[in-house]
């Protein structure tokens, strides 16, 4: 090894050290930009407040601009700070990807992706999802947790979940979503229900029956949208019964107590019928916080493929609107 | 009357009802004094005023009236649905208004007899809670403005949306043609007892009410060849009503006024329509059992 080699290696080492240091500073900058509170940001980073202040100061000195306005009561981003946010996110994400890539190639990384799965996804679908992900990234372990949309959103925001499968509409700031896939549920009836004689059932045919649905606390968007759609179509359920588990819902359907909505599948003692005009559109997508990490992006791609190919979900721009066909006897001022 | 409440509940509607025995005055009442939206039910007092003006020679019922093709009130029946200029007598226009709830026919007649004259008649008959404040065209214009749409076709679609329906002033009794179930049965009783006008006028009004074509509301509760049902329906988004008289073969005569509002916004709700007939049947059966 020549002297020149040694010098070059040393320079490379210094550059890499500087680079890593810069990335660390930028990550801390991003946390403070989100929290806009030194105490909270420091707590999130596991630091004391003074070192965080010093590092932000160092970053500002290095860049030659002020990134935050600090007053006694609040911290705000300067114009320069706002400009830096997307750039910093990009750099940090790239650095993270780099690290994952190298770690992955070593084959000894214990990375786990924590994924939220809706309770009604079904065993077969979950197995297909895990198998497909394993085939794509054998070195990464999937750690699935059964959670409704509301719980997933909370866990994603808190950073307790890396990626989720959520029902839309979802209201949550700061979450990113994969492509939205649509499923048109049909109705599950007791075999003895008189509507079982029909090949297709209209939502209005269900009038007077009780409906069993996921609890509103678990699936607020789906719950509200489904009931609003039923109401527009002339089905005001005599009762809406919340079911946290598929078995409970099935029991109510089997006994003729209620009907339920879902994908084409009829356990013994029940019949499944499509709804005329496919009025219900249940929409599902992957979700994550901030910029998706590479493993999350991979999961989103795998989930999209599996849900399309194995569960028959379709891409659909928007929910089809109900078209009212006016009739003289039921029209205005009849 | 829990059985009536049960009928309303299982049809997905809330209801107000008043049913009386026309001859004895015995009654069944549920929220019968609350103000209700008349919708097309206002066509009955309008018809009565037309016949009263004919009695005084103010109008000639056989007078031919030209109804131009343009400027008609929207609607799915009668002149409202027809394309060309028409000429027909006032009483034939009245027939269309009552038989198929023709909105253009109603506006032509209201234009002829005058809104104030109808309200004066209602006051004279002792029905202070019943008022006609606008014609069909004005009622539609208000709904278009409230819904924020340009035409009736768009209004039909928009009214599937519960948030649009919630904005419609036409569904608020204080802002549209209104009455109460009790005042409506009082009006029917006066028509059937020949007290609302001269006997021949009352007979003409009864005949036109008997020619109403709709089978799905009040009449659905009495599917019997020997029972006569005469009525006038009222329909607006979520509102389904009918007032009418049911005459049994033994001579029993009952005036019924049933006004419902549905929780769902679907236009086709046969169970809600039929609940009107079922509720009236229960009430009349009760009156017949207790006389």
XYZ file of C-alpha atoms in Angstrom:
625
model
C 0.000 0.000 0.000
C 1.550 3.302 -1.061
C 1.433 6.484 0.905
C -0.956 7.921 -1.583
C -3.324 5.002 -0.968
C -3.201 5.589 2.737
C -3.902 9.295 2.284
C -6.793 8.566 -0.041
C -8.324 6.063 2.414
C -7.943 8.529 5.215
C -9.691 11.222 3.193
C -12.496 8.793 2.298
C -12.844 7.854 5.953
C -13.064 11.510 6.981
C -15.627 12.210 4.258
C -17.726 9.270 5.379
C -17.515 10.419 8.979
C -18.585 13.903 7.945
C -21.352 12.456 5.842
C -22.702 10.316 8.680
C -22.450 13.275 10.989
C -24.384 15.449 8.558
C -27.099 12.799 8.229
C -27.401 12.589 12.010
C -27.709 16.362 12.257
C -30.318 16.439 9.522
C -32.373 13.679 11.192
C -32.375 15.680 14.402
C -33.305 18.811 12.457
C -36.297 16.935 10.978
C -37.533 15.772 14.365
C -37.348 19.331 15.698
C -39.076 20.615 12.546
C -41.936 18.206 13.266
C -42.186 18.850 16.991
C -41.311 22.580 16.982
C -40.425 22.115 20.637
C -36.887 21.465 21.902
C -38.014 19.474 24.932
C -40.321 17.162 22.952
C -37.828 16.703 20.124
C -35.023 15.882 22.545
C -37.251 13.362 24.327
C -38.118 11.695 21.041
C -34.447 11.488 20.131
C -33.443 10.192 23.553
C -31.202 13.228 24.105
C -30.978 15.915 26.677
C -32.096 19.329 25.509
C -28.705 21.178 25.580
C -26.890 18.811 23.172
C -29.812 19.034 20.726
C -29.644 22.830 20.868
C -25.882 22.705 20.260
C -26.242 20.406 17.257
C -28.943 22.506 15.646
C -26.737 25.541 16.235
C -23.795 23.713 14.612
C -25.930 22.817 11.599
C -26.999 26.446 11.251
C -23.351 27.587 11.512
C -22.300 24.998 8.937
C -25.019 26.084 6.480
C -24.628 29.781 7.326
C -28.379 30.368 7.782
C -30.812 30.404 10.651
C -33.218 27.410 10.446
C -35.451 28.140 13.450
C -36.801 31.247 15.103
C -36.679 30.719 18.851
C -38.743 32.805 21.182
C -39.357 32.139 24.861
C -42.668 30.526 24.048
C -42.369 28.881 20.672
C -40.085 27.562 17.972
C -40.900 28.144 14.304
C -39.183 27.243 11.034
C -37.558 30.057 9.072
C -38.005 30.248 5.293
C -34.582 28.598 4.916
C -35.650 25.920 7.406
C -38.787 25.184 5.403
C -36.688 24.889 2.241
C -34.373 22.431 3.950
C -37.151 20.054 5.152
C -37.855 18.188 1.877
C -34.157 18.087 0.964
C -33.236 16.740 4.382
C -36.000 14.126 4.208
C -34.642 12.984 0.874
C -31.034 12.740 2.092
C -32.002 10.923 5.299
C -34.192 8.453 3.426
C -31.405 7.757 0.928
C -28.891 7.198 3.705
C -31.329 4.831 5.384
C -31.854 2.928 2.153
C -28.089 2.667 1.724
C -27.727 1.207 5.178
C -30.569 -1.260 4.616
C -29.110 -2.331 1.299
C -25.676 -3.056 2.807
C -27.205 -4.721 5.837
C -29.470 -6.805 3.631
C -26.579 -8.035 1.542
C -24.915 -9.318 4.687
C -27.937 -11.525 5.274
C -27.663 -11.195 9.008
C -29.905 -8.264 9.634
C -32.678 -8.852 12.161
C -34.953 -6.259 10.487
C -38.648 -6.748 11.117
C -41.435 -4.834 9.391
C -44.345 -4.228 11.715
C -47.519 -4.414 9.661
C -51.128 -3.766 10.669
C -53.723 -6.148 9.218
C -57.512 -5.628 9.342
C -59.369 -8.346 11.294
C -61.604 -9.158 8.325
C -58.761 -9.670 5.830
C -59.154 -13.435 6.124
C -56.651 -16.168 6.931
C -55.932 -17.146 3.333
C -55.243 -13.574 2.317
C -52.903 -12.996 5.245
C -50.992 -16.188 4.439
C -50.716 -15.175 0.768
C -49.442 -11.750 1.787
C -46.757 -13.116 4.104
C -45.672 -15.773 1.587
C -45.361 -13.229 -1.232
C -43.338 -10.839 0.924
C -41.066 -13.637 2.109
C -40.420 -14.662 -1.492
C -39.443 -11.095 -2.350
C -37.375 -10.212 0.739
C -36.458 -13.455 2.525
C -34.122 -11.659 4.938
C -36.830 -9.382 6.356
C -39.253 -10.704 8.905
C -42.876 -9.565 8.763
C -44.425 -8.910 12.148
C -48.200 -8.677 11.588
C -50.674 -7.305 14.143
C -54.461 -7.559 13.850
C -55.812 -3.994 14.005
C -58.706 -1.942 12.679
C -58.119 1.218 10.683
C -58.452 3.617 13.629
C -55.902 1.664 15.701
C -53.547 1.388 12.728
C -53.659 5.120 12.086
C -52.819 5.821 15.737
C -49.986 3.269 15.714
C -48.564 4.596 12.442
C -48.570 8.155 13.746
C -46.890 7.027 16.979
C -44.281 5.084 15.024
C -45.394 1.771 16.539
C -46.235 0.371 13.137
C -44.176 0.569 9.938
C -46.972 -0.066 7.470
C -50.698 -0.717 7.611
C -53.590 -1.901 5.478
C -56.326 0.640 6.075
C -59.914 1.195 4.957
C -60.778 4.497 3.319
C -61.910 7.212 3.818
C -59.155 7.896 6.350
C -58.531 11.271 7.919
C -54.969 11.515 9.260
C -52.379 14.197 8.646
C -48.877 13.048 7.838
C -49.757 9.609 6.480
C -48.825 8.446 2.998
C -50.969 5.945 1.112
C -50.365 3.348 -1.562
C -52.691 2.881 -4.535
C -56.310 2.479 -3.400
C -57.993 -0.796 -4.330
C -61.740 -1.321 -4.301
C -63.875 -4.270 -3.303
C -67.614 -4.438 -3.937
C -69.050 -6.493 -1.094
C -72.149 -8.607 -1.464
C -74.557 -9.654 1.259
C -74.335 -12.743 3.454
C -77.762 -14.147 4.353
C -79.063 -17.072 6.357
C -79.862 -19.931 3.999
C -83.485 -19.732 5.204
C -83.823 -16.022 4.299
C -86.455 -15.556 1.586
C -83.984 -13.351 -0.338
C -81.772 -16.416 -0.839
C -84.112 -17.326 -3.714
C -82.742 -14.400 -5.745
C -79.474 -14.522 -7.691
C -78.947 -10.809 -7.070
C -80.208 -8.790 -4.141
C -80.870 -5.034 -4.104
C -79.811 -3.064 -1.024
C -83.436 -1.926 -0.625
C -84.520 -5.599 -0.440
C -82.761 -5.725 2.939
C -85.159 -3.132 4.432
C -86.341 -4.124 7.875
C -83.390 -6.430 8.559
C -80.670 -5.820 11.115
C -77.096 -5.335 9.905
C -73.900 -6.606 11.512
C -70.910 -4.380 10.791
C -67.391 -3.700 12.117
C -67.565 -1.447 15.182
C -67.532 2.252 14.388
C -64.582 2.811 16.772
C -62.517 0.357 14.722
C -63.585 1.361 11.200
C -65.104 4.863 11.349
C -64.767 5.681 7.641
C -66.130 2.372 6.381
C -68.932 2.350 8.949
C -70.217 5.822 8.116
C -69.870 5.418 4.365
C -71.607 2.023 4.349
C -74.576 3.220 6.403
C -74.910 6.428 4.339
C -74.974 4.355 1.157
C -77.591 1.991 2.616
C -79.707 4.984 3.571
C -79.531 6.463 0.064
C -80.590 3.123 -1.396
C -83.584 2.630 0.882
C -82.075 0.266 3.460
C -82.298 1.718 6.954
C -81.250 -1.229 9.153
C -83.686 -2.028 11.971
C -80.573 -2.374 14.130
C -76.828 -2.071 13.562
C -74.874 -4.633 15.578
C -71.130 -4.141 16.036
C -69.056 -7.277 15.504
C -65.369 -7.323 16.344
C -64.843 -10.870 15.119
C -65.927 -12.747 12.019
C -67.282 -15.616 14.157
C -69.672 -13.342 16.056
C -70.914 -11.841 12.780
C -71.360 -15.309 11.314
C -73.398 -16.420 14.333
C -75.796 -13.519 13.860
C -76.176 -14.264 10.148
C -76.623 -18.014 10.680
C -79.376 -17.425 13.221
C -81.181 -15.030 10.890
C -80.684 -12.197 13.399
C -78.841 -9.953 10.958
C -77.248 -9.790 7.527
C -73.629 -8.814 6.833
C -71.617 -7.451 3.914
C -68.434 -9.051 2.615
C -66.499 -10.709 -0.199
C -67.930 -13.758 -2.006
C -67.728 -16.553 0.549
C -70.575 -18.491 2.137
C -69.884 -20.738 5.137
C -72.319 -23.685 5.499
C -75.802 -22.507 6.482
C -75.415 -19.160 4.705
C -75.683 -17.870 1.151
C -73.765 -14.990 -0.401
C -75.438 -12.841 -3.042
C -74.030 -9.925 -5.077
C -75.743 -6.555 -4.579
C -77.443 -5.180 -7.699
C -75.485 -2.256 -9.115
C -72.531 -2.873 -6.741
C -73.585 0.108 -4.583
C -71.034 -0.469 -1.819
C -67.373 0.236 -2.528
C -64.968 -0.704 0.242
C -61.563 0.827 -0.416
C -58.286 -0.460 0.980
C -54.700 0.752 0.698
C -51.345 0.511 2.411
C -50.387 3.400 4.687
C -47.224 4.676 6.358
C -45.920 7.735 8.099
C -43.741 10.288 6.317
C -41.504 8.960 3.584
C -41.789 5.187 3.171
C -38.685 3.165 4.052
C -37.553 0.669 1.369
C -39.049 -2.303 3.229
C -42.341 -0.473 3.478
C -42.300 0.304 -0.232
C -41.646 -3.345 -0.939
C -44.534 -4.372 1.290
C -46.848 -1.898 -0.434
C -45.935 -3.333 -3.835
C -46.436 -6.920 -2.658
C -49.765 -6.098 -0.981
C -51.028 -4.355 -4.108
C -50.218 -7.408 -6.233
C -51.635 -9.971 -3.796
C -54.863 -8.008 -3.171
C -55.390 -7.584 -6.916
C -54.555 -11.125 -7.944
C -55.712 -13.225 -4.982
C -58.501 -11.155 -3.434
C -59.916 -9.754 -6.673
C -59.727 -6.123 -5.575
C -59.794 -3.652 -8.458
C -58.408 -0.212 -9.256
C -61.239 2.223 -9.435
C -60.966 5.976 -9.652
C -63.972 6.883 -7.562
C -67.033 5.464 -5.885
C -69.825 5.139 -8.481
C -72.656 7.567 -7.770
C -76.207 6.324 -7.306
C -78.339 7.167 -10.369
C -81.955 7.795 -9.477
C -84.366 6.745 -12.246
C -87.409 8.950 -11.611
C -90.914 7.427 -11.600
C -94.170 9.390 -11.735
C -95.735 7.863 -8.624
C -92.689 8.529 -6.438
C -91.460 11.814 -7.943
C -91.689 15.369 -6.623
C -95.188 16.452 -5.649
C -96.870 13.222 -6.732
C -101.564 3.034 19.501
C -98.375 1.041 19.761
C -99.324 -1.068 16.760
C -99.322 2.034 14.533
C -95.984 3.233 15.922
C -94.629 -0.253 15.245
C -95.813 -0.073 11.612
C -94.057 3.279 11.156
C -90.877 2.078 12.840
C -90.550 -1.096 10.830
C -91.092 0.894 7.610
C -88.222 3.231 8.519
C -90.433 6.310 8.898
C -91.772 8.653 11.543
C -95.489 9.334 11.262
C -98.290 11.670 12.262
C -101.823 10.428 11.921
C -105.408 11.437 12.575
C -108.347 9.175 11.752
C -111.978 9.965 12.542
C -115.321 8.328 12.131
C -117.007 10.908 9.872
C -120.400 10.378 11.464
C -119.636 9.781 15.163
C -116.526 11.903 15.480
C -114.570 9.264 17.423
C -110.881 9.468 16.647
C -107.398 7.988 16.719
C -104.608 10.546 16.981
C -100.832 10.356 17.066
C -99.064 13.738 16.997
C -102.171 14.904 15.121
C -101.791 18.590 15.932
C -98.202 18.987 14.819
C -97.712 21.046 11.658
C -96.944 18.955 8.578
C -95.748 19.652 5.043
C -98.755 19.332 2.732
C -96.790 18.821 -0.516
C -99.482 17.901 -3.088
C -102.183 17.585 -0.449
C -102.690 21.369 -0.864
C -104.429 20.513 -4.147
C -107.577 19.503 -2.205
C -108.369 22.931 -0.649
C -107.482 24.462 -4.041
C -110.040 22.174 -5.733
C -112.662 23.068 -3.163
C -112.148 26.814 -3.689
C -112.457 26.310 -7.461
C -115.881 24.685 -6.997
C -116.974 27.358 -4.496
C -116.065 30.106 -6.996
C -118.071 28.255 -9.661
C -121.051 28.254 -7.287
C -120.819 32.063 -7.095
C -120.362 32.372 -10.850
C -116.814 33.716 -10.494
C -115.506 30.967 -12.770
C -117.172 28.697 -15.316
C -115.963 25.128 -14.877
C -116.594 24.303 -18.531
C -114.566 27.338 -19.631
C -111.785 26.173 -22.008
C -108.339 27.193 -20.821
C -105.264 27.401 -23.044
C -102.181 25.861 -21.380
C -99.036 26.897 -23.295
C -96.191 24.416 -23.754
C -93.662 26.724 -22.104
C -93.305 27.672 -18.478
C -94.971 24.606 -16.997
C -94.244 23.347 -13.500
C -91.994 20.248 -13.467
C -93.580 16.868 -12.833
C -93.870 13.327 -14.085
C -97.572 13.287 -14.874
C -100.342 15.057 -16.812
C -99.725 18.443 -18.401
C -96.365 18.678 -16.621
C -95.180 15.657 -18.603
C -96.870 16.580 -21.903
C -95.090 18.403 -24.722
C -97.610 20.550 -26.588
C -99.997 23.364 -25.993
C -103.338 22.113 -24.718
C -106.834 23.512 -24.313
C -109.273 21.980 -21.839
C -111.961 23.014 -19.388
C -111.200 24.057 -15.813
C -112.864 20.943 -14.422
C -110.859 18.638 -16.688
C -107.704 20.405 -15.568
C -108.959 19.801 -12.015
C -109.386 16.117 -12.862
C -105.698 15.893 -13.910
C -104.649 17.686 -10.718
C -106.481 15.179 -8.530
C -106.185 11.932 -10.527
C -102.423 12.080 -11.227
C -101.324 15.032 -9.071
C -100.522 17.143 -12.145
C -98.426 20.108 -10.943
C -99.052 22.254 -14.029
C -102.795 21.730 -13.627
C -102.514 22.873 -10.011
C -100.583 26.017 -10.946
C -103.089 26.889 -13.700
C -105.986 26.561 -11.232
C -104.206 28.395 -8.419
C -103.428 31.200 -10.879
C -107.126 31.344 -11.714
C -108.695 31.214 -8.213
C -105.909 33.028 -6.340
C -103.831 31.996 -3.355
C -105.555 34.481 -1.024
C -108.973 33.070 -1.915
C -107.811 29.550 -0.932
C -106.456 30.837 2.397
C -109.648 32.806 3.062
C -111.685 29.634 2.492
C -109.432 27.658 4.869
C -109.911 30.330 7.546
C -113.693 30.333 6.998
C -113.791 26.560 7.385
C -112.002 26.864 10.738
C -108.634 25.476 9.665
C -106.169 28.093 10.941
C -103.146 25.782 10.786
C -103.606 25.120 7.080
C -102.043 27.574 4.638
C -101.035 27.743 0.997
C -97.963 29.961 0.613
C -96.715 29.019 -2.853
C -97.565 27.224 -6.065
C -95.670 24.240 -7.506
C -93.293 26.341 -9.602
C -92.280 28.437 -6.597
C -91.870 25.329 -4.503
C -89.518 23.834 -7.127
C -87.574 27.096 -7.472
C -86.977 27.060 -3.724
C -85.767 23.454 -3.802
C -83.389 24.156 -6.704
C -81.920 27.121 -4.829
C -81.610 25.194 -1.544
C -79.993 22.212 -3.270
C -77.744 24.444 -5.394
C -78.623 22.755 -8.682
C -79.856 24.102 -12.023
C -82.718 21.831 -13.049
C -85.178 19.182 -11.906
C -83.114 16.301 -13.337
C -80.151 17.399 -11.224
C -82.478 17.878 -8.234
C -83.679 14.281 -8.513
C -80.078 13.050 -8.289
C -79.062 15.529 -5.581
C -81.952 14.503 -3.340
C -80.425 11.055 -2.847
C -77.892 12.831 -0.639
C -79.093 13.216 2.975
C -77.062 16.429 3.402
C -78.902 18.038 0.460
C -82.288 16.855 1.740
C -81.473 18.395 5.124
C -81.145 21.811 3.445
C -84.553 21.835 1.717
C -86.897 24.496 3.085
C -89.748 22.752 1.252
C -89.560 20.029 3.915
C -90.029 22.465 6.807
C -93.736 23.094 7.595
C -93.134 26.754 8.504
C -91.615 27.482 5.097
C -94.056 25.778 2.735
C -97.713 24.819 2.256
C -98.748 23.367 5.592
C -101.527 21.891 7.686
C -102.078 19.417 10.519
C -103.435 15.853 10.357
C -106.439 16.848 12.489
C -107.353 19.803 10.252
C -107.119 17.576 7.188
C -109.614 15.025 8.553
C -111.869 17.933 9.561
C -111.752 19.170 5.949
C -112.505 15.686 4.602
C -115.402 15.288 7.031
C -116.904 18.584 5.826
C -116.594 17.454 2.190
C -118.214 14.081 2.937
C -120.999 15.612 5.045
C -121.726 18.260 2.358
C -120.685 21.061 4.703
C -117.675 22.408 2.819
C -119.692 23.619 -0.178
C -123.048 22.952 -1.839
C -123.903 19.228 -2.000
C -123.307 19.017 -5.775
C -119.887 20.660 -5.379
C -118.948 18.328 -2.529
C -120.099 15.383 -4.656
C -117.870 16.571 -7.523
C -114.874 16.866 -5.167
C -115.566 13.363 -3.772
C -115.800 11.972 -7.322
C -112.430 13.466 -8.292
C -110.793 12.132 -5.121
C -112.205 8.709 -5.978
C -110.538 8.903 -9.400
C -107.023 9.201 -7.980
C -104.930 6.473 -9.657
C -102.344 5.683 -6.957
C -102.802 2.275 -5.316
C -99.700 2.179 -3.146
C -100.511 4.274 -0.069
C -103.892 4.605 1.689
C -105.636 2.212 -0.726
C -103.012 -0.508 -0.126
C -104.411 -1.001 3.384
C -107.865 -1.859 2.016
C -107.481 -4.299 -0.907
C -111.207 -5.124 -0.958
C -113.656 -4.727 -3.846
C -116.437 -3.547 -1.554
C -114.424 -0.849 0.231
C -114.148 2.572 -1.470
C -110.981 4.632 -0.979
C -110.764 8.252 -2.128
C -107.642 10.297 -1.506
C -104.955 12.799 -2.313
C -101.289 11.952 -1.894
C -98.397 14.239 -1.007
C -94.802 13.495 -1.963
C -91.457 15.275 -1.586
C -87.995 13.885 -0.773
C -88.425 11.724 2.393
C -92.079 12.855 2.643
C -94.916 10.447 1.848
C -98.442 11.287 2.838
C -102.046 10.772 1.936
C -105.345 12.089 3.170
C -108.542 10.364 2.176
C -111.783 8.685 3.077
C -112.397 4.949 3.461
C -116.009 3.762 3.080
C -117.008 0.307 4.347
C -119.878 -1.761 2.913
C -121.820 -1.354 6.166
C -121.882 2.417 5.683
C -119.000 3.245 8.037
C -117.054 6.270 6.720
C -113.651 7.231 8.035
C -111.437 10.214 7.265
C -107.708 9.468 7.472
C -104.709 11.798 7.321
C -101.313 10.104 7.460
C -98.094 12.078 7.069
C -94.716 10.278 7.122
C -91.043 11.156 6.843
C -88.491 8.471 6.015
C -85.021 8.145 7.497
C -83.672 6.907 4.154
C -83.565 9.185 1.113
C -84.429 6.557 -1.509
C -87.413 7.581 -3.648
C -88.780 4.079 -3.992
C -89.788 2.842 -0.562
C -92.842 0.614 -1.020
C -92.785 -0.321 2.674
C -93.092 3.361 3.622
C -95.937 3.822 1.100
C -97.724 0.740 2.412
C -97.261 1.853 6.029
C -99.748 4.657 5.299
C -102.421 2.110 4.400
C -101.501 -0.236 7.253
C -101.599 2.546 9.861
C -104.997 3.741 8.615
C -106.336 0.161 8.639
C -105.247 -0.326 12.265
C -106.815 2.994 13.290
C -110.092 2.305 11.477
C -110.258 -1.212 12.867
C -109.833 0.286 16.330
C -112.658 2.784 15.709
C -114.953 0.021 14.413
C -114.228 -2.173 17.434
C -115.065 0.603 19.881
C -118.374 1.930 18.584
